[in-house]
PDB file of C-alpha atoms and ligand atoms in Angstrom:
ATOM      1  CA  MET A   1      -4.902  58.846  25.094  1.00 44.00           C
ATOM      2  CA  SER A   2      -6.273  55.587  24.030  1.00 43.00           C
ATOM      3  CA  SER A   3      -7.253  54.474  27.159  1.00 46.00           C
ATOM      4  CA  SER A   4     -10.736  54.179  26.101  1.00 63.00           C
ATOM      5  CA  LYS A   5     -10.798  51.972  24.580  1.00 90.00           C
ATOM      6  CA  LYS A   6     -10.594  48.380  25.009  1.00 95.00           C
ATOM      7  CA  LYS A   7      -7.958  45.981  23.285  1.00 98.00           C
ATOM      8  CA  LEU A   8      -9.090  43.881  20.824  1.00 98.00           C
ATOM      9  CA  ILE A   9      -7.353  40.063  20.777  1.00 98.00           C
ATOM     10  CA  ALA A  10      -7.975  38.482  16.874  1.00 98.00           C
ATOM     11  CA  GLY A  11      -6.735  34.725  16.149  1.00 98.00           C
ATOM     12  CA  ASN A  12      -5.372  34.080  12.747  1.00 98.00           C
ATOM     13  CA  TRP A  13      -6.452  29.841  12.270  1.00 98.00           C
ATOM     14  CA  LYS A  14      -5.146  30.522   8.481  1.00 98.00           C
ATOM     15  CA  MET A  15      -4.999  26.672   6.644  1.00 98.00           C
ATOM     16  CA  ASN A  16      -5.347  24.715  10.286  1.00 98.00           C
ATOM     17  CA  GLY A  17      -8.446  23.032  11.604  1.00 98.00           C
ATOM     18  CA  SER A  18     -11.342  20.476  11.183  1.00 98.00           C
ATOM     19  CA  LEU A  19     -14.112  20.082  12.581  1.00 98.00           C
ATOM     20  CA  ALA A  20     -12.928  17.650  15.602  1.00 98.00           C
ATOM     21  CA  ALA A  21     -10.094  20.327  16.234  1.00 98.00           C
ATOM     22  CA  ASN A  22     -11.896  23.182  16.118  1.00 98.00           C
ATOM     23  CA  GLU A  23     -14.594  22.097  17.877  1.00 98.00           C
ATOM     24  CA  ALA A  24     -11.960  21.031  20.967  1.00 98.00           C
ATOM     25  CA  LEU A  25     -10.072  24.630  20.439  1.00 98.00           C
ATOM     26  CA  VAL A  26     -13.952  26.615  21.235  1.00 98.00           C
ATOM     27  CA  LYS A  27     -14.433  25.092  23.964  1.00 98.00           C
ATOM     28  CA  ALA A  28     -11.693  25.339  25.462  1.00 98.00           C
ATOM     29  CA  LEU A  29     -10.802  28.820  24.237  1.00 98.00           C
ATOM     30  CA  ILE A  30     -14.891  29.376  26.662  1.00 98.00           C
ATOM     31  CA  ALA A  31     -14.378  27.776  28.934  1.00 97.00           C
ATOM     32  CA  GLY A  32     -11.353  29.321  29.790  1.00 97.00           C
ATOM     33  CA  LEU A  33     -12.206  32.996  29.761  1.00 96.00           C
ATOM     34  CA  GLN A  34     -13.890  34.342  32.604  1.00 84.00           C
ATOM     35  CA  ASP A  35     -14.864  37.724  31.807  1.00 90.00           C
ATOM     36  CA  PRO A  36     -12.270  38.909  29.585  1.00 94.00           C
ATOM     37  CA  ALA A  37     -11.195  42.695  29.984  1.00 96.00           C
ATOM     38  CA  CYS A  38     -10.278  43.035  25.953  1.00 97.00           C
ATOM     39  CA  ASP A  39     -12.342  42.571  22.591  1.00 98.00           C
ATOM     40  CA  VAL A  40     -12.076  37.915  21.675  1.00 98.00           C
ATOM     41  CA  ALA A  41     -12.681  36.894  18.132  1.00 98.00           C
ATOM     42  CA  VAL A  42     -11.115  34.384  16.189  1.00 98.00           C
ATOM     43  CA  ALA A  43     -10.669  34.026  12.033  1.00 99.00           C
ATOM     44  CA  VAL A  44     -11.671  30.697  10.272  1.00 98.00           C
ATOM     45  CA  PRO A  45     -11.399  29.098   7.712  1.00 98.00           C
ATOM     46  CA  LEU A  46     -14.476  29.700   5.262  1.00 97.00           C
ATOM     47  CA  LEU A  47     -15.567  26.250   5.704  1.00 97.00           C
ATOM     48  CA  TYR A  48     -15.874  26.226   9.269  1.00 98.00           C
ATOM     49  CA  LEU A  49     -17.824  29.303   9.291  1.00 98.00           C
ATOM     50  CA  ALA A  50     -20.875  27.712  10.362  1.00 98.00           C
ATOM     51  CA  GLN A  51     -19.872  25.671  13.263  1.00 98.00           C
ATOM     52  CA  VAL A  52     -17.362  28.001  14.746  1.00 98.00           C
ATOM     53  CA  GLN A  53     -20.620  30.416  14.757  1.00 98.00           C
ATOM     54  CA  ALA A  54     -22.406  27.469  16.702  1.00 98.00           C
ATOM     55  CA  LEU A  55     -19.930  26.861  18.989  1.00 98.00           C
ATOM     56  CA  VAL A  56     -18.789  30.622  20.030  1.00 98.00           C
ATOM     57  CA  ALA A  57     -23.057  30.878  20.520  1.00 97.00           C
ATOM     58  CA  GLY A  58     -23.157  32.587  23.759  1.00 95.00           C
ATOM     59  CA  SER A  59     -20.072  33.388  24.570  1.00 97.00           C
ATOM     60  CA  SER A  60     -18.317  36.186  23.765  1.00 96.00           C
ATOM     61  CA  VAL A  61     -16.300  34.642  21.006  1.00 98.00           C
ATOM     62  CA  GLU A  62     -16.762  36.446  18.349  1.00 98.00           C
ATOM     63  CA  LEU A  63     -15.971  35.488  14.762  1.00 98.00           C
ATOM     64  CA  ALA A  64     -14.186  36.290  12.496  1.00 98.00           C
ATOM     65  CA  ALA A  65     -12.662  35.021   8.254  1.00 98.00           C
ATOM     66  CA  GLN A  66      -9.583  35.460   7.000  1.00 98.00           C
ATOM     67  CA  ASP A  67     -10.268  37.080   3.170  1.00 98.00           C
ATOM     68  CA  VAL A  68     -13.505  38.574   1.465  1.00 98.00           C
ATOM     69  CA  SER A  69     -14.359  38.417  -2.623  1.00 98.00           C
ATOM     70  CA  ALA A  70     -14.007  42.157  -3.788  1.00 98.00           C
ATOM     71  CA  HIS A  71     -16.540  42.035  -5.363  1.00 98.00           C
ATOM     72  CA  GLU A  72     -20.795  42.428  -4.304  1.00 97.00           C
ATOM     73  CA  ALA A  73     -21.739  38.850  -6.452  1.00 98.00           C
ATOM     74  CA  GLY A  74     -22.001  37.250  -9.913  1.00 98.00           C
ATOM     75  CA  ALA A  75     -19.985  35.024 -11.692  1.00 98.00           C
ATOM     76  CA  TYR A  76     -17.331  34.794  -9.646  1.00 98.00           C
ATOM     77  CA  THR A  77     -15.888  31.107  -8.352  1.00 98.00           C
ATOM     78  CA  GLY A  78     -14.646  30.088  -6.157  1.00 97.00           C
ATOM     79  CA  GLU A  79     -15.508  33.210  -4.060  1.00 98.00           C
ATOM     80  CA  VAL A  80     -17.450  34.147  -1.087  1.00 98.00           C
ATOM     81  CA  SER A  81     -18.804  37.971  -0.483  1.00 98.00           C
ATOM     82  CA  ALA A  82     -18.633  40.122   2.314  1.00 98.00           C
ATOM     83  CA  ALA A  83     -22.733  39.738   2.199  1.00 98.00           C
ATOM     84  CA  MET A  84     -22.149  35.290   2.108  1.00 98.00           C
ATOM     85  CA  LEU A  85     -20.300  35.956   5.430  1.00 98.00           C
ATOM     86  CA  LYS A  86     -22.298  38.550   7.310  1.00 98.00           C
ATOM     87  CA  ASP A  87     -24.457  35.685   7.094  1.00 98.00           C
ATOM     88  CA  PHE A  88     -23.025  33.740   8.825  1.00 98.00           C
ATOM     89  CA  GLY A  89     -22.427  35.574  11.647  1.00 97.00           C
ATOM     90  CA  ALA A  90     -18.809  37.848  10.559  1.00 98.00           C
ATOM     91  CA  ARG A  91     -18.610  40.560  13.140  1.00 98.00           C
ATOM     92  CA  TYR A  92     -14.664  40.917  11.310  1.00 98.00           C
ATOM     93  CA  VAL A  93     -13.016  40.079   8.053  1.00 98.00           C
ATOM     94  CA  LEU A  94      -8.932  40.316   7.606  1.00 98.00           C
ATOM     95  CA  VAL A  95      -7.903  41.925   4.938  1.00 98.00           C
ATOM     96  CA  GLY A  96      -4.923  42.489   3.447  1.00 98.00           C
ATOM     97  CA  HIS A  97      -3.322  39.769   5.068  1.00 98.00           C
ATOM     98  CA  SER A  98       0.202  39.376   3.817  1.00 97.00           C
ATOM     99  CA  GLU A  99       0.056  35.819   2.927  1.00 97.00           C
ATOM    100  CA  ARG A 100      -2.704  36.691  -0.055  1.00 97.00           C
ATOM    101  CA  ARG A 101      -0.511  40.169  -0.600  1.00 97.00           C
ATOM    102  CA  GLN A 102       2.620  37.381  -1.859  1.00 96.00           C
ATOM    103  CA  TYR A 103      -0.138  34.074  -2.777  1.00 97.00           C
ATOM    104  CA  HIS A 104      -2.685  35.633  -4.341  1.00 96.00           C
ATOM    105  CA  GLY A 105      -1.016  39.258  -5.656  1.00 96.00           C
ATOM    106  CA  GLU A 106      -3.425  41.916  -3.777  1.00 98.00           C
ATOM    107  CA  THR A 107      -2.749  45.320  -4.680  1.00 98.00           C
ATOM    108  CA  ASP A 108      -3.710  47.713  -2.648  1.00 97.00           C
ATOM    109  CA  ALA A 109      -6.518  48.766  -4.719  1.00 97.00           C
ATOM    110  CA  VAL A 110      -7.814  45.125  -4.211  1.00 97.00           C
ATOM    111  CA  VAL A 111      -7.486  45.896  -0.311  1.00 97.00           C
ATOM    112  CA  ALA A 112      -9.565  48.947  -0.681  1.00 96.00           C
ATOM    113  CA  GLU A 113     -12.275  47.217  -2.967  1.00 96.00           C
ATOM    114  CA  LYS A 114     -12.827  44.810  -0.443  1.00 97.00           C
ATOM    115  CA  THR A 115     -12.329  46.555   2.826  1.00 97.00           C
ATOM    116  CA  GLN A 116     -14.985  48.235   1.224  1.00 96.00           C
ATOM    117  CA  ARG A 117     -17.340  45.389   0.473  1.00 96.00           C
ATOM    118  CA  ALA A 118     -16.525  44.474   3.821  1.00 97.00           C
ATOM    119  CA  LEU A 119     -17.200  48.198   5.552  1.00 95.00           C
ATOM    120  CA  ALA A 120     -21.407  48.036   2.948  1.00 95.00           C
ATOM    121  CA  ALA A 121     -22.359  44.536   3.969  1.00 96.00           C
ATOM    122  CA  GLY A 122     -21.135  46.302   7.877  1.00 96.00           C
ATOM    123  CA  ILE A 123     -18.447  43.723   8.710  1.00 97.00           C
ATOM    124  CA  THR A 124     -15.149  45.601  10.073  1.00 97.00           C
ATOM    125  CA  PRO A 125     -12.355  44.933   8.271  1.00 97.00           C
ATOM    126  CA  ILE A 126      -8.911  44.420  10.042  1.00 98.00           C
ATOM    127  CA  VAL A 127      -6.720  45.778   7.711  1.00 98.00           C
ATOM    128  CA  CYS A 128      -3.455  44.539   7.609  1.00 98.00           C
ATOM    129  CA  VAL A 129      -0.256  46.147   6.472  1.00 98.00           C
ATOM    130  CA  GLY A 130       3.437  45.469   7.106  1.00 98.00           C
ATOM    131  CA  GLU A 131       7.158  45.232   5.671  1.00 97.00           C
ATOM    132  CA  THR A 132       9.322  42.593   4.577  1.00 96.00           C
ATOM    133  CA  LEU A 133      12.791  42.004   5.626  1.00 95.00           C
ATOM    134  CA  GLN A 134      14.113  43.136   2.606  1.00 95.00           C
ATOM    135  CA  GLU A 135      12.020  46.119   2.907  1.00 96.00           C
ATOM    136  CA  ARG A 136      12.901  46.969   6.211  1.00 95.00           C
ATOM    137  CA  GLU A 137      17.075  46.299   5.552  1.00 94.00           C
ATOM    138  CA  ALA A 138      16.707  49.346   2.036  1.00 97.00           C
ATOM    139  CA  GLY A 139      14.632  51.702   5.387  1.00 97.00           C
ATOM    140  CA  GLN A 140      11.391  51.650   3.010  1.00 98.00           C
ATOM    141  CA  THR A 141       9.126  50.260   6.033  1.00 98.00           C
ATOM    142  CA  GLU A 142       7.427  53.801   6.600  1.00 98.00           C
ATOM    143  CA  VAL A 143       7.311  54.220   2.988  1.00 98.00           C
ATOM    144  CA  VAL A 144       5.414  50.711   2.528  1.00 98.00           C
ATOM    145  CA  VAL A 145       2.953  50.953   5.782  1.00 98.00           C
ATOM    146  CA  LYS A 146       1.543  54.259   4.925  1.00 98.00           C
ATOM    147  CA  ARG A 147       1.257  53.438   0.880  1.00 98.00           C
ATOM    148  CA  GLN A 148      -0.278  50.225   2.154  1.00 97.00           C
ATOM    149  CA  LEU A 149      -1.998  52.014   4.666  1.00 97.00           C
ATOM    150  CA  ALA A 150      -3.419  55.556   1.891  1.00 96.00           C
ATOM    151  CA  ALA A 151      -5.415  53.344   0.363  1.00 95.00           C
ATOM    152  CA  VAL A 152      -7.651  52.247   2.608  1.00 95.00           C
ATOM    153  CA  ILE A 153      -8.227  55.553   4.282  1.00 91.00           C
ATOM    154  CA  HIS A 154     -10.863  57.366   1.706  1.00 83.00           C
ATOM    155  CA  VAL A 155     -13.304  54.525   1.071  1.00 82.00           C
ATOM    156  CA  ASN A 156     -16.083  55.889  -0.191  1.00 75.00           C
ATOM    157  CA  GLY A 157     -18.757  56.520   1.950  1.00 75.00           C
ATOM    158  CA  HIS A 158     -17.766  55.404   5.013  1.00 78.00           C
ATOM    159  CA  CYS A 159     -14.889  57.060   8.113  1.00 80.00           C
ATOM    160  CA  ILE A 160     -11.507  54.938   8.530  1.00 84.00           C
ATOM    161  CA  SER A 161     -12.228  55.127  12.061  1.00 83.00           C
ATOM    162  CA  GLU A 162     -14.714  52.252  11.110  1.00 88.00           C
ATOM    163  CA  VAL A 163     -11.698  49.369  10.367  1.00 95.00           C
ATOM    164  CA  VAL A 164      -9.265  47.847  12.222  1.00 97.00           C
ATOM    165  CA  VAL A 165      -5.685  48.354  10.988  1.00 98.00           C
ATOM    166  CA  ALA A 166      -3.309  45.223  12.125  1.00 98.00           C
ATOM    167  CA  TYR A 167       0.764  45.451  11.652  1.00 98.00           C
ATOM    168  CA  GLU A 168       1.692  42.540  10.688  1.00 98.00           C
ATOM    169  CA  PRO A 169       5.588  42.802  10.102  1.00 97.00           C
ATOM    170  CA  VAL A 170       6.487  40.478   7.441  1.00 96.00           C
ATOM    171  CA  TRP A 171      10.120  38.656   8.734  1.00 95.00           C
ATOM    172  CA  ALA A 172       7.764  38.147  12.348  1.00 95.00           C
ATOM    173  CA  ILE A 173       5.112  36.429  10.625  1.00 93.00           C
ATOM    174  CA  GLY A 174       5.684  32.189  12.173  1.00 90.00           C
ATOM    175  CA  THR A 175       8.990  32.625  12.258  1.00 91.00           C
ATOM    176  CA  GLY A 176       9.262  32.975  15.969  1.00 87.00           C
ATOM    177  CA  ARG A 177      11.260  36.546  15.115  1.00 90.00           C
ATOM    178  CA  THR A 178       8.949  39.389  17.270  1.00 91.00           C
ATOM    179  CA  ALA A 179       9.850  43.170  16.341  1.00 92.00           C
ATOM    180  CA  SER A 180      10.351  44.157  19.441  1.00 96.00           C
ATOM    181  CA  PRO A 181       7.585  46.753  21.640  1.00 97.00           C
ATOM    182  CA  GLU A 182       9.953  49.930  20.461  1.00 97.00           C
ATOM    183  CA  GLN A 183      10.160  48.498  16.876  1.00 97.00           C
ATOM    184  CA  ALA A 184       6.318  47.256  16.934  1.00 97.00           C
ATOM    185  CA  GLN A 185       5.907  50.768  18.687  1.00 98.00           C
ATOM    186  CA  ALA A 186       7.200  52.928  16.282  1.00 98.00           C
ATOM    187  CA  VAL A 187       5.318  51.830  13.448  1.00 98.00           C
ATOM    188  CA  HIS A 188       2.108  52.420  14.744  1.00 98.00           C
ATOM    189  CA  ALA A 189       2.853  55.599  15.738  1.00 98.00           C
ATOM    190  CA  VAL A 190       3.124  56.623  12.358  1.00 98.00           C
ATOM    191  CA  LEU A 191       0.267  55.123  11.252  1.00 97.00           C
ATOM    192  CA  ARG A 192      -1.724  56.744  14.135  1.00 97.00           C
ATOM    193  CA  ALA A 193      -0.466  59.601  13.073  1.00 97.00           C
ATOM    194  CA  GLN A 194      -0.763  59.025   9.663  1.00 96.00           C
ATOM    195  CA  LEU A 195      -4.943  58.390  10.854  1.00 95.00           C
ATOM    196  CA  ALA A 196      -4.935  61.720  12.972  1.00 94.00           C
ATOM    197  CA  ALA A 197      -4.103  63.264   9.678  1.00 93.00           C
ATOM    198  CA  ALA A 198      -7.549  62.571   8.604  1.00 91.00           C
ATOM    199  CA  SER A 199      -9.519  61.516  10.876  1.00 89.00           C
ATOM    200  CA  GLU A 200     -10.534  62.973  14.176  1.00 91.00           C
ATOM    201  CA  HIS A 201     -11.557  60.184  15.715  1.00 90.00           C
ATOM    202  CA  ALA A 202      -8.045  58.645  15.362  1.00 92.00           C
ATOM    203  CA  ASP A 203      -7.095  57.165  18.707  1.00 92.00           C
ATOM    204  CA  ARG A 204     -10.963  55.496  18.954  1.00 93.00           C
ATOM    205  CA  ILE A 205      -9.521  53.815  15.926  1.00 95.00           C
ATOM    206  CA  ARG A 206      -7.289  49.583  16.977  1.00 97.00           C
ATOM    207  CA  LEU A 207      -4.107  48.843  16.147  1.00 98.00           C
ATOM    208  CA  LEU A 208      -3.206  45.675  16.627  1.00 98.00           C
ATOM    209  CA  TYR A 209       0.275  44.566  16.057  1.00 98.00           C
ATOM    210  CA  GLY A 210       0.688  41.033  14.594  1.00 97.00           C
ATOM    211  CA  GLY A 211       4.325  38.809  13.546  1.00 96.00           C
ATOM    212  CA  SER A 212       4.936  35.532  16.608  1.00 95.00           C
ATOM    213  CA  MET A 213       2.436  36.793  18.941  1.00 97.00           C
ATOM    214  CA  ASN A 214       2.868  34.381  21.487  1.00 96.00           C
ATOM    215  CA  ALA A 215       1.997  33.934  25.460  1.00 96.00           C
ATOM    216  CA  ALA A 216       5.638  35.049  26.719  1.00 97.00           C
ATOM    217  CA  ASN A 217       5.566  38.450  24.734  1.00 96.00           C
ATOM    218  CA  ALA A 218       2.409  39.884  25.166  1.00 98.00           C
ATOM    219  CA  ALA A 219       1.887  41.551  28.055  1.00 98.00           C
ATOM    220  CA  GLN A 220       5.078  43.621  26.660  1.00 98.00           C
ATOM    221  CA  LEU A 221       3.766  44.792  23.388  1.00 98.00           C
ATOM    222  CA  LEU A 222       0.340  45.194  24.721  1.00 98.00           C
ATOM    223  CA  ALA A 223       1.659  47.701  26.905  1.00 97.00           C
ATOM    224  CA  GLN A 224       2.953  49.958  23.433  1.00 98.00           C
ATOM    225  CA  PRO A 225       1.229  53.163  24.244  1.00 97.00           C
ATOM    226  CA  ASP A 226      -0.477  52.215  20.000  1.00 97.00           C
ATOM    227  CA  ILE A 227      -0.935  49.397  20.129  1.00 98.00           C
ATOM    228  CA  ASP A 228      -4.665  48.111  20.850  1.00 98.00           C
ATOM    229  CA  GLY A 229      -4.304  44.925  20.092  1.00 98.00           C
ATOM    230  CA  GLY A 230      -3.463  41.478  18.909  1.00 98.00           C
ATOM    231  CA  LEU A 231      -3.547  39.637  15.828  1.00 98.00           C
ATOM    232  CA  VAL A 232      -2.100  35.883  16.750  1.00 98.00           C
ATOM    233  CA  GLY A 233      -1.072  33.103  14.218  1.00 98.00           C
ATOM    234  CA  GLY A 234       0.475  29.523  15.674  1.00 97.00           C
ATOM    235  CA  ALA A 235      -0.392  30.647  19.299  1.00 98.00           C
ATOM    236  CA  SER A 236      -4.013  31.607  18.586  1.00 98.00           C
ATOM    237  CA  LEU A 237      -3.626  27.112  18.002  1.00 98.00           C
ATOM    238  CA  LYS A 238      -3.073  25.777  21.541  1.00 98.00           C
ATOM    239  CA  ALA A 239      -6.350  27.556  24.401  1.00 98.00           C
ATOM    240  CA  PRO A 240      -3.743  28.328  26.897  1.00 98.00           C
ATOM    241  CA  ASP A 241      -1.495  29.983  25.050  1.00 98.00           C
ATOM    242  CA  PHE A 242      -4.035  32.726  23.662  1.00 98.00           C
ATOM    243  CA  LEU A 243      -6.470  32.621  26.388  1.00 98.00           C
ATOM    244  CA  GLN A 244      -2.774  34.391  28.385  1.00 98.00           C
ATOM    245  CA  ILE A 245      -2.132  36.551  25.375  1.00 98.00           C
ATOM    246  CA  ILE A 246      -6.093  37.403  25.948  1.00 98.00           C
ATOM    247  CA  ALA A 247      -5.050  38.152  29.675  1.00 97.00           C
ATOM    248  CA  ALA A 248      -2.726  39.732  29.468  1.00 97.00           C
ATOM    249  CA  ALA A 249      -4.121  42.472  27.420  1.00 97.00           C
ATOM    250  CA  ARG A 250      -6.229  45.012  29.405  1.00 89.00           C
TER     251      ARG A 250
HETATM  252  P1  LIG B 301       2.291  34.075  13.585  1.00 68.28           P
HETATM  253  O1  LIG B 301       1.569  34.927  15.128  1.00 68.28           O
HETATM  254  O2  LIG B 301       1.764  32.465  12.936  1.00 68.28           O
HETATM  255  O3  LIG B 301       3.206  34.439  13.387  1.00 68.28           O
HETATM  256  O4  LIG B 301       1.169  34.976  12.826  1.00 68.28           O
HETATM  257  C1  LIG B 301       1.021  35.324  12.339  1.00 68.28           C
HETATM  258  C2  LIG B 301      -0.128  36.499  11.844  1.00 68.28           C
HETATM  259  O5  LIG B 301       0.643  36.566  10.071  1.00 68.28           O
HETATM  260  C3  LIG B 301      -1.630  36.558  12.369  1.00 68.28           C
HETATM  261  O6  LIG B 301      -2.428  37.367  11.139  1.00 68.28           O
END
């Protein structure tokens, strides 16, 4: 069912990098990428969008931002609009990452506004959902991810098939504690069913898994029927590891 779409492997650098480190990383990545079977993107800190835009030009690596303003333009000191991201060649933008929800108080409503702004600017939002350990242990996983996805499913004037969804269990992020392929697939199946109820194009939507994905566990995760790619944090900062994950996505 989901076999016709290309997988997407996106690296989320988070707040890491420097001019020198970025150049070395992107050059190593491009040098090691031979006709990848999947789409590849890197989500870089905003300040480095222009640098990385130039570095990836002409390669198969696409550019992503890690966040976008919920506002279109105007007096919002410190914020960056979707149009500005577009100006610098961003193809994707992460929206509602758990670190934004947790440290910046982003609500489902804000996540929906940001999703809308990205779509309006012609950027594909990668909407992140996922439960905390406490929520999982309380048996709330389904309720939480369905609530988070429901917030973006009817974005005005756009079809949900224009977004990418990333399931990132908060307890698996940066902890080395990956969801098992079965655990991840179970949640992905729930999300797919929810998407199918909202859109006839649900099987076109890419559902990424994120949370301690690495070179050793990627193949098994990516072999699950409803896992269409990965959102990779720590392992995307090391070119050999990221390349191995990309090679596992076919
Ligand atoms: P890690 O791969 O470092 O666990 O991070 C996952 C993540 O949050 C990607 O957005």
